[in-house]
Amino acid sequence: MERKKIYNPESTENVNDRKIFGGNPTGIFELNNIKYQWAYNLWEMMLNNTWFPKEVDMTRDVNDYKNLTSAEKTAYDKALSQLIFMDSLQTNNIIDNINPYVTSPEVNLILVRQSFEEALHSQSYAVMVDSISTNSEEIYELWRRDMMLKTKNDAIAKIYLELAKNPTETNFVKACFANQILEGIYFYSGFTYIYTLARSGKMLGSAQMIRFIQRDEVTHLVLFQNLINTLRKERADLFTPELKAAVIEMFKEAVQLETDWGQYITQGQILGLTDDIVEQYIKFLADERLSAVGFDKLYNVSNPIKWVDDFAKFNDQKTNFFEGTVTNYSKGSLTFDDDF
């Protein structure tokens, strides 16, 4: 694969000739002519969702954190450290590793916006850490020193690094699936743990911050699911039996890693989050993500903690956070599916 030209006045590409990758864009964002309407709809959605971390009141969390049990506090710190790593990784990955090969301006638009939002999430975690913790440096260093966390992080980064080292079309598609997995599976043990604390009346500011973050992550999930589905139509030749088998293995590995991580941070003893519930929940999420991109479910399990779905919602929207579909937000009704 070749990186797109950022200045290409010789191009005569018209809107119908645009491709996710392998196109010949001029470098001009001519947004009055759109091929991928789902991408422009998503751009408007992301703009409507703009928020800022310092708007969230963390005052009560300061005392709540002091009164957490030792197990609850350790789990909070580790969940926060994992979230910090993933948003840091995504900020650079989207801009440096994915966007350079995308040749559709409307998709470039939302990838740039996603990278901004990932950076915003990093600020959110900084606000959370600075507000409630006396061991900020320890939380920020856990990604190096906690071997369970490092093992998970190494696995997450592996597919991204393969694309960076060897930018082939197949590796690009794999990276799209890796992004879908990150946005739709790897965040969820941490999110759910913080919601579980809030459900018992603890760390309500943290839970509100996570709601804002998760609302963004849902749009990121929709982005990559539509990107994958678009590529399935444009470049069906890339979706070989070998690729599909590799994707299934990626999902299986993700389920094992996220299950192990969720069980590790909760130790089966925190507010009803048993090991079995954590495992079934992650398997449920994996099935939802697979179905969204045309794959068969692997596990066929139900959602064991349905309350999380409603807990994650804002009152002014109707969003299924687990399917990653958005049916209504504050400014009208939008669809992201096109013909999928």
Tab-separated table of C-alpha atoms in Angstrom:
chain	number	residue	atom	x	y	z
A	1	MET	CA	0.000	0.000	0.000
A	2	GLU	CA	1.064	3.580	-0.646
A	3	ARG	CA	0.343	6.533	1.596
A	4	LYS	CA	-2.066	9.006	0.047
A	5	LYS	CA	-0.730	12.209	-1.473
A	6	ILE	CA	-1.641	15.242	0.612
A	7	TYR	CA	-1.267	17.540	-2.426
A	8	ASN	CA	-2.250	16.053	-5.737
A	9	PRO	CA	-3.391	18.681	-8.296
A	10	GLU	CA	-2.957	16.229	-11.197
A	11	SER	CA	-5.754	14.003	-9.863
A	12	THR	CA	-8.970	13.855	-11.875
A	13	GLU	CA	-10.742	11.520	-9.446
A	14	ASN	CA	-14.475	12.179	-9.162
A	15	VAL	CA	-16.687	11.404	-6.192
A	16	ASN	CA	-17.876	8.043	-7.547
A	17	ASP	CA	-14.263	6.902	-7.982
A	18	ARG	CA	-13.412	7.352	-4.320
A	19	LYS	CA	-12.156	4.325	-2.408
A	20	ILE	CA	-11.437	3.589	1.235
A	21	PHE	CA	-7.832	2.967	0.213
A	22	GLY	CA	-6.068	2.842	-3.145
A	23	GLY	CA	-7.807	5.929	-4.493
A	24	ASN	CA	-6.254	9.022	-6.008
A	25	PRO	CA	-7.599	12.007	-4.028
A	26	THR	CA	-6.714	15.584	-4.844
A	27	GLY	CA	-6.137	16.439	-1.199
A	28	ILE	CA	-9.076	18.848	-1.192
A	29	PHE	CA	-11.955	18.263	1.235
A	30	GLU	CA	-14.841	18.827	-1.165
A	31	LEU	CA	-17.571	17.929	1.274
A	32	ASN	CA	-20.441	19.033	-0.932
A	33	ASN	CA	-19.816	15.819	-2.882
A	34	ILE	CA	-19.934	12.741	-0.648
A	35	LYS	CA	-19.656	9.085	-1.566
A	36	TYR	CA	-19.823	7.577	1.911
A	37	GLN	CA	-22.799	9.330	3.462
A	38	TRP	CA	-22.469	7.303	6.664
A	39	ALA	CA	-19.086	8.931	7.252
A	40	TYR	CA	-20.422	12.477	6.944
A	41	ASN	CA	-23.374	11.634	9.190
A	42	LEU	CA	-20.918	10.327	11.742
A	43	TRP	CA	-18.849	13.501	11.465
A	44	GLU	CA	-21.894	15.584	12.386
A	45	MET	CA	-22.660	13.216	15.238
A	46	MET	CA	-19.166	13.580	16.642
A	47	LEU	CA	-19.421	17.364	16.486
A	48	ASN	CA	-22.758	17.287	18.302
A	49	ASN	CA	-21.204	15.140	21.026
A	50	THR	CA	-18.432	17.640	21.856
A	51	TRP	CA	-17.691	17.842	25.578
A	52	PHE	CA	-14.815	18.731	27.870
A	53	PRO	CA	-13.466	16.767	30.864
A	54	LYS	CA	-13.387	19.689	33.276
A	55	GLU	CA	-17.168	19.963	32.956
A	56	VAL	CA	-17.485	16.805	35.069
A	57	ASP	CA	-17.686	17.369	38.822
A	58	MET	CA	-15.201	15.052	40.545
A	59	THR	CA	-15.568	16.666	43.998
A	60	ARG	CA	-17.430	13.805	45.671
A	61	ASP	CA	-15.117	11.184	44.174
A	62	VAL	CA	-12.228	12.531	46.269
A	63	ASN	CA	-13.872	11.279	49.468
A	64	ASP	CA	-15.400	8.209	47.821
A	65	TYR	CA	-11.973	7.034	46.689
A	66	LYS	CA	-10.585	7.322	50.226
A	67	ASN	CA	-13.401	5.108	51.478
A	68	LEU	CA	-13.120	2.360	48.870
A	69	THR	CA	-11.984	-1.006	50.121
A	70	SER	CA	-8.413	-1.969	49.333
A	71	ALA	CA	-9.659	-4.355	46.605
A	72	GLU	CA	-11.945	-1.710	45.100
A	73	LYS	CA	-9.174	0.892	45.081
A	74	THR	CA	-6.677	-1.479	43.450
A	75	ALA	CA	-9.199	-2.436	40.768
A	76	TYR	CA	-10.009	1.237	40.113
A	77	ASP	CA	-6.328	2.106	39.684
A	78	LYS	CA	-5.696	-0.822	37.342
A	79	ALA	CA	-8.817	-0.187	35.273
A	80	LEU	CA	-7.812	3.458	34.915
A	81	SER	CA	-4.260	2.525	33.913
A	82	GLN	CA	-5.558	0.220	31.170
A	83	LEU	CA	-7.900	2.892	29.821
A	84	ILE	CA	-5.037	5.399	29.786
A	85	PHE	CA	-2.897	3.050	27.698
A	86	MET	CA	-5.568	2.304	25.104
A	87	ASP	CA	-6.578	5.897	24.445
A	88	SER	CA	-2.923	6.930	24.276
A	89	LEU	CA	-2.272	4.181	21.729
A	90	GLN	CA	-5.320	5.093	19.666
A	91	THR	CA	-4.471	8.802	19.489
A	92	ASN	CA	-1.301	7.986	17.571
A	93	ASN	CA	-2.509	4.838	15.807
A	94	ILE	CA	-5.421	6.553	14.061
A	95	ILE	CA	-3.361	9.455	12.732
A	96	ASP	CA	-0.014	7.775	12.082
A	97	ASN	CA	-1.038	4.256	11.136
A	98	ILE	CA	-4.572	4.215	9.672
A	99	ASN	CA	-5.382	7.621	8.225
A	100	PRO	CA	-2.303	7.891	5.931
A	101	TYR	CA	-3.660	5.056	3.770
A	102	VAL	CA	-7.313	6.155	3.685
A	103	THR	CA	-8.079	7.948	0.418
A	104	SER	CA	-11.661	9.078	1.069
A	105	PRO	CA	-11.814	12.662	2.395
A	106	GLU	CA	-15.040	12.112	4.338
A	107	VAL	CA	-13.465	9.130	6.117
A	108	ASN	CA	-10.277	11.131	6.733
A	109	LEU	CA	-12.514	13.692	8.395
A	110	ILE	CA	-13.889	11.303	11.012
A	111	LEU	CA	-10.542	9.632	11.643
A	112	VAL	CA	-9.013	13.005	12.490
A	113	ARG	CA	-11.963	13.713	14.772
A	114	GLN	CA	-11.546	10.325	16.435
A	115	SER	CA	-7.912	11.031	17.159
A	116	PHE	CA	-8.915	14.337	18.779
A	117	GLU	CA	-11.448	12.506	20.933
A	118	GLU	CA	-8.884	9.905	21.990
A	119	ALA	CA	-6.590	12.748	23.073
A	120	LEU	CA	-9.519	14.290	24.962
A	121	HIS	CA	-10.015	11.000	26.771
A	122	SER	CA	-6.377	11.097	27.862
A	123	GLN	CA	-7.102	14.470	29.429
A	124	SER	CA	-10.181	12.946	31.075
A	125	TYR	CA	-8.099	10.285	32.746
A	126	ALA	CA	-5.609	12.914	33.869
A	127	VAL	CA	-8.474	14.816	35.514
A	128	MET	CA	-9.658	11.612	37.198
A	129	VAL	CA	-6.181	10.671	38.422
A	130	ASP	CA	-5.334	14.177	39.640
A	131	SER	CA	-8.687	14.535	41.384
A	132	ILE	CA	-8.793	11.365	43.408
A	133	SER	CA	-5.400	9.722	43.635
A	134	THR	CA	-2.292	10.394	45.654
A	135	ASN	CA	-0.326	7.895	43.559
A	136	SER	CA	-0.630	9.427	40.073
A	137	GLU	CA	2.822	8.282	38.976
A	138	GLU	CA	2.088	4.714	40.057
A	139	ILE	CA	-1.122	4.598	38.004
A	140	TYR	CA	0.652	5.945	34.933
A	141	GLU	CA	3.474	3.410	35.320
A	142	LEU	CA	1.282	0.330	35.807
A	143	TRP	CA	1.215	-0.368	32.090
A	144	ARG	CA	4.926	-1.171	32.299
A	145	ARG	CA	5.090	-2.935	35.675
A	146	ASP	CA	1.900	-4.985	35.930
A	147	MET	CA	2.653	-8.071	33.867
A	148	MET	CA	-1.005	-8.982	33.315
A	149	LEU	CA	-1.598	-5.512	31.932
A	150	LYS	CA	1.577	-5.529	29.846
A	151	THR	CA	0.651	-8.887	28.292
A	152	LYS	CA	-2.704	-7.476	27.260
A	153	ASN	CA	-1.173	-4.252	25.940
A	154	ASP	CA	1.427	-6.160	23.906
A	155	ALA	CA	-1.342	-8.180	22.254
A	156	ILE	CA	-3.409	-5.078	21.481
A	157	ALA	CA	-0.478	-3.277	19.890
A	158	LYS	CA	0.714	-6.289	17.876
A	159	ILE	CA	-1.654	-5.910	14.902
A	160	TYR	CA	-1.068	-2.164	14.730
A	161	LEU	CA	2.687	-2.707	14.688
A	162	GLU	CA	2.331	-5.274	11.896
A	163	LEU	CA	0.627	-2.644	9.723
A	164	ALA	CA	3.294	-0.075	10.566
A	165	LYS	CA	6.081	-2.509	9.666
A	166	ASN	CA	4.419	-4.056	6.612
A	167	PRO	CA	1.613	-1.870	5.171
A	168	THR	CA	-0.179	-4.376	2.962
A	169	GLU	CA	-3.874	-4.339	2.091
A	170	THR	CA	-4.464	-7.443	4.203
A	171	ASN	CA	-2.700	-5.934	7.198
A	172	PHE	CA	-4.804	-2.788	6.809
A	173	VAL	CA	-8.008	-4.844	6.948
A	174	LYS	CA	-6.710	-6.722	9.986
A	175	ALA	CA	-5.964	-3.391	11.641
A	176	CYS	CA	-9.557	-2.318	11.018
A	177	PHE	CA	-10.758	-5.423	12.836
A	178	ALA	CA	-8.236	-4.737	15.609
A	179	ASN	CA	-9.719	-1.270	15.995
A	180	GLN	CA	-13.220	-2.711	16.147
A	181	ILE	CA	-12.088	-5.127	18.846
A	182	LEU	CA	-10.364	-2.406	20.850
A	183	GLU	CA	-13.320	-0.020	20.700
A	184	GLY	CA	-15.919	-2.732	21.233
A	185	ILE	CA	-14.348	-5.246	23.627
A	186	TYR	CA	-11.108	-4.138	25.284
A	187	PHE	CA	-12.552	-1.057	26.999
A	188	TYR	CA	-15.469	-2.803	28.590
A	189	SER	CA	-14.116	-4.491	31.729
A	190	GLY	CA	-12.867	-1.111	32.929
A	191	PHE	CA	-16.059	0.704	31.974
A	192	THR	CA	-18.249	-1.916	33.644
A	193	TYR	CA	-16.233	-1.939	36.842
A	194	ILE	CA	-16.574	1.834	37.251
A	195	TYR	CA	-20.305	1.643	36.488
A	196	THR	CA	-20.586	-1.103	39.112
A	197	LEU	CA	-19.050	1.193	41.716
A	198	ALA	CA	-21.442	3.963	40.714
A	199	ARG	CA	-24.424	1.643	40.915
A	200	SER	CA	-23.618	1.209	44.586
A	201	GLY	CA	-23.346	4.990	45.024
A	202	LYS	CA	-19.566	5.293	44.738
A	203	MET	CA	-17.390	7.300	42.299
A	204	LEU	CA	-20.328	8.944	40.523
A	205	GLY	CA	-18.125	11.590	38.909
A	206	SER	CA	-15.895	8.893	37.453
A	207	ALA	CA	-18.939	7.103	36.052
A	208	GLN	CA	-20.168	10.303	34.406
A	209	MET	CA	-16.737	10.804	32.817
A	210	ILE	CA	-16.863	7.241	31.520
A	211	ARG	CA	-20.341	7.841	30.070
A	212	PHE	CA	-18.956	10.704	28.000
A	213	ILE	CA	-15.963	8.630	26.949
A	214	GLN	CA	-18.108	5.621	26.073
A	215	ARG	CA	-20.454	7.758	24.004
A	216	ASP	CA	-17.427	8.711	21.917
A	217	GLU	CA	-16.188	5.127	21.759
A	218	VAL	CA	-19.535	3.998	20.364
A	219	THR	CA	-19.088	6.339	17.400
A	220	HIS	CA	-15.560	4.956	16.945
A	221	LEU	CA	-16.975	1.451	16.958
A	222	VAL	CA	-19.592	2.443	14.371
A	223	LEU	CA	-16.806	4.022	12.295
A	224	PHE	CA	-14.768	0.837	12.020
A	225	GLN	CA	-17.753	-1.443	11.613
A	226	ASN	CA	-18.905	0.623	8.652
A	227	LEU	CA	-15.347	0.789	7.348
A	228	ILE	CA	-15.118	-3.010	7.436
A	229	ASN	CA	-18.529	-3.447	5.830
A	230	THR	CA	-17.640	-0.943	3.103
A	231	LEU	CA	-14.432	-2.829	2.378
A	232	ARG	CA	-16.369	-6.096	2.207
A	233	LYS	CA	-18.320	-4.566	-0.699
A	234	GLU	CA	-15.456	-2.719	-2.398
A	235	ARG	CA	-12.750	-5.327	-1.937
A	236	ALA	CA	-14.437	-8.671	-1.434
A	237	ASP	CA	-11.275	-10.302	-2.777
A	238	LEU	CA	-9.468	-9.421	0.458
A	239	PHE	CA	-11.951	-11.299	2.634
A	240	THR	CA	-10.417	-14.684	1.959
A	241	PRO	CA	-10.954	-17.796	4.087
A	242	GLU	CA	-7.469	-17.177	5.493
A	243	LEU	CA	-8.351	-13.631	6.534
A	244	LYS	CA	-11.643	-14.724	8.071
A	245	ALA	CA	-9.864	-17.444	10.057
A	246	ALA	CA	-7.314	-14.898	11.275
A	247	VAL	CA	-10.105	-12.549	12.354
A	248	ILE	CA	-11.834	-15.306	14.314
A	249	GLU	CA	-8.567	-16.019	16.108
A	250	MET	CA	-8.208	-12.297	16.874
A	251	PHE	CA	-11.639	-12.305	18.481
A	252	LYS	CA	-10.950	-15.458	20.474
A	253	GLU	CA	-7.699	-13.992	21.768
A	254	ALA	CA	-9.449	-10.735	22.654
A	255	VAL	CA	-12.152	-12.576	24.596
A	256	GLN	CA	-9.554	-14.522	26.567
A	257	LEU	CA	-7.431	-11.447	27.284
A	258	GLU	CA	-10.349	-9.242	28.314
A	259	THR	CA	-11.909	-12.013	30.411
A	260	ASP	CA	-8.614	-12.647	32.176
A	261	TRP	CA	-8.176	-8.923	32.738
A	262	GLY	CA	-11.693	-8.374	34.085
A	263	GLN	CA	-11.344	-11.315	36.452
A	264	TYR	CA	-7.902	-10.112	37.489
A	265	ILE	CA	-8.996	-6.615	38.484
A	266	THR	CA	-12.186	-7.690	40.271
A	267	GLN	CA	-10.831	-10.904	41.831
A	268	GLY	CA	-14.372	-12.281	41.742
A	269	GLN	CA	-15.269	-10.374	44.899
A	270	ILE	CA	-16.334	-6.863	43.953
A	271	LEU	CA	-20.022	-5.916	44.001
A	272	GLY	CA	-21.336	-9.014	42.299
A	273	LEU	CA	-18.926	-9.093	39.369
A	274	THR	CA	-18.174	-12.816	39.553
A	275	ASP	CA	-15.700	-14.491	37.236
A	276	ASP	CA	-18.548	-16.217	35.393
A	277	ILE	CA	-20.394	-12.953	34.823
A	278	VAL	CA	-17.251	-11.260	33.496
A	279	GLU	CA	-16.581	-14.117	31.071
A	280	GLN	CA	-20.150	-14.343	29.785
A	281	TYR	CA	-20.348	-10.576	29.348
A	282	ILE	CA	-17.173	-10.410	27.247
A	283	LYS	CA	-18.352	-13.333	25.106
A	284	PHE	CA	-21.664	-11.553	24.589
A	285	LEU	CA	-19.850	-8.417	23.425
A	286	ALA	CA	-17.693	-10.415	21.019
A	287	ASP	CA	-20.767	-11.990	19.425
A	288	GLU	CA	-22.361	-8.568	18.975
A	289	ARG	CA	-19.249	-7.223	17.284
A	290	LEU	CA	-18.913	-10.250	14.999
A	291	SER	CA	-22.550	-10.021	13.915
A	292	ALA	CA	-22.134	-6.342	13.072
A	293	VAL	CA	-19.507	-7.170	10.415
A	294	GLY	CA	-21.158	-10.198	8.869
A	295	PHE	CA	-19.589	-13.005	10.907
A	296	ASP	CA	-21.383	-15.784	12.755
A	297	LYS	CA	-21.526	-15.629	16.531
A	298	LEU	CA	-19.020	-17.775	18.397
A	299	TYR	CA	-20.553	-18.100	21.833
A	300	ASN	CA	-24.341	-17.546	21.637
A	301	VAL	CA	-24.688	-16.265	25.187
A	302	SER	CA	-27.009	-13.639	26.639
A	303	ASN	CA	-26.007	-10.415	28.334
A	304	PRO	CA	-25.653	-11.235	32.064
A	305	ILE	CA	-25.542	-7.581	33.199
A	306	LYS	CA	-28.170	-5.810	31.128
A	307	TRP	CA	-28.371	-2.994	33.650
A	308	VAL	CA	-25.026	-1.688	32.338
A	309	ASP	CA	-26.668	-0.819	29.011
A	310	ASP	CA	-29.157	1.544	30.626
A	311	PHE	CA	-26.626	2.842	33.142
A	312	ALA	CA	-24.324	3.945	30.335
A	313	LYS	CA	-26.980	5.983	28.531
A	314	PHE	CA	-27.625	9.690	28.632
A	315	ASN	CA	-31.228	10.766	29.092
A	316	ASP	CA	-31.324	12.658	25.776
A	317	GLN	CA	-30.391	9.824	23.452
A	318	LYS	CA	-31.355	6.306	22.497
A	319	THR	CA	-28.176	4.348	22.012
A	320	ASN	CA	-27.540	0.651	22.151
A	321	PHE	CA	-23.990	0.647	23.453
A	322	PHE	CA	-23.489	-3.030	22.847
A	323	GLU	CA	-24.591	-3.201	19.239
A	324	GLY	CA	-22.880	0.083	18.452
A	325	THR	CA	-25.887	1.480	16.599
A	326	VAL	CA	-27.060	5.029	17.101
A	327	THR	CA	-30.704	5.765	16.386
A	328	ASN	CA	-31.236	9.230	17.809
A	329	TYR	CA	-29.207	12.033	19.296
A	330	SER	CA	-29.916	15.596	20.258
A	331	LYS	CA	-30.020	16.956	16.716
A	332	GLY	CA	-32.244	14.745	14.647
A	333	SER	CA	-32.196	11.154	13.567
A	334	LEU	CA	-29.149	9.789	11.808
A	335	THR	CA	-28.361	6.451	10.259
A	336	PHE	CA	-24.866	5.058	9.696
A	337	ASP	CA	-25.700	1.857	7.902
A	338	ASP	CA	-26.092	2.982	4.278
A	339	ASP	CA	-26.957	-0.368	2.656
A	340	PHE	CA	-25.347	-2.678	5.193
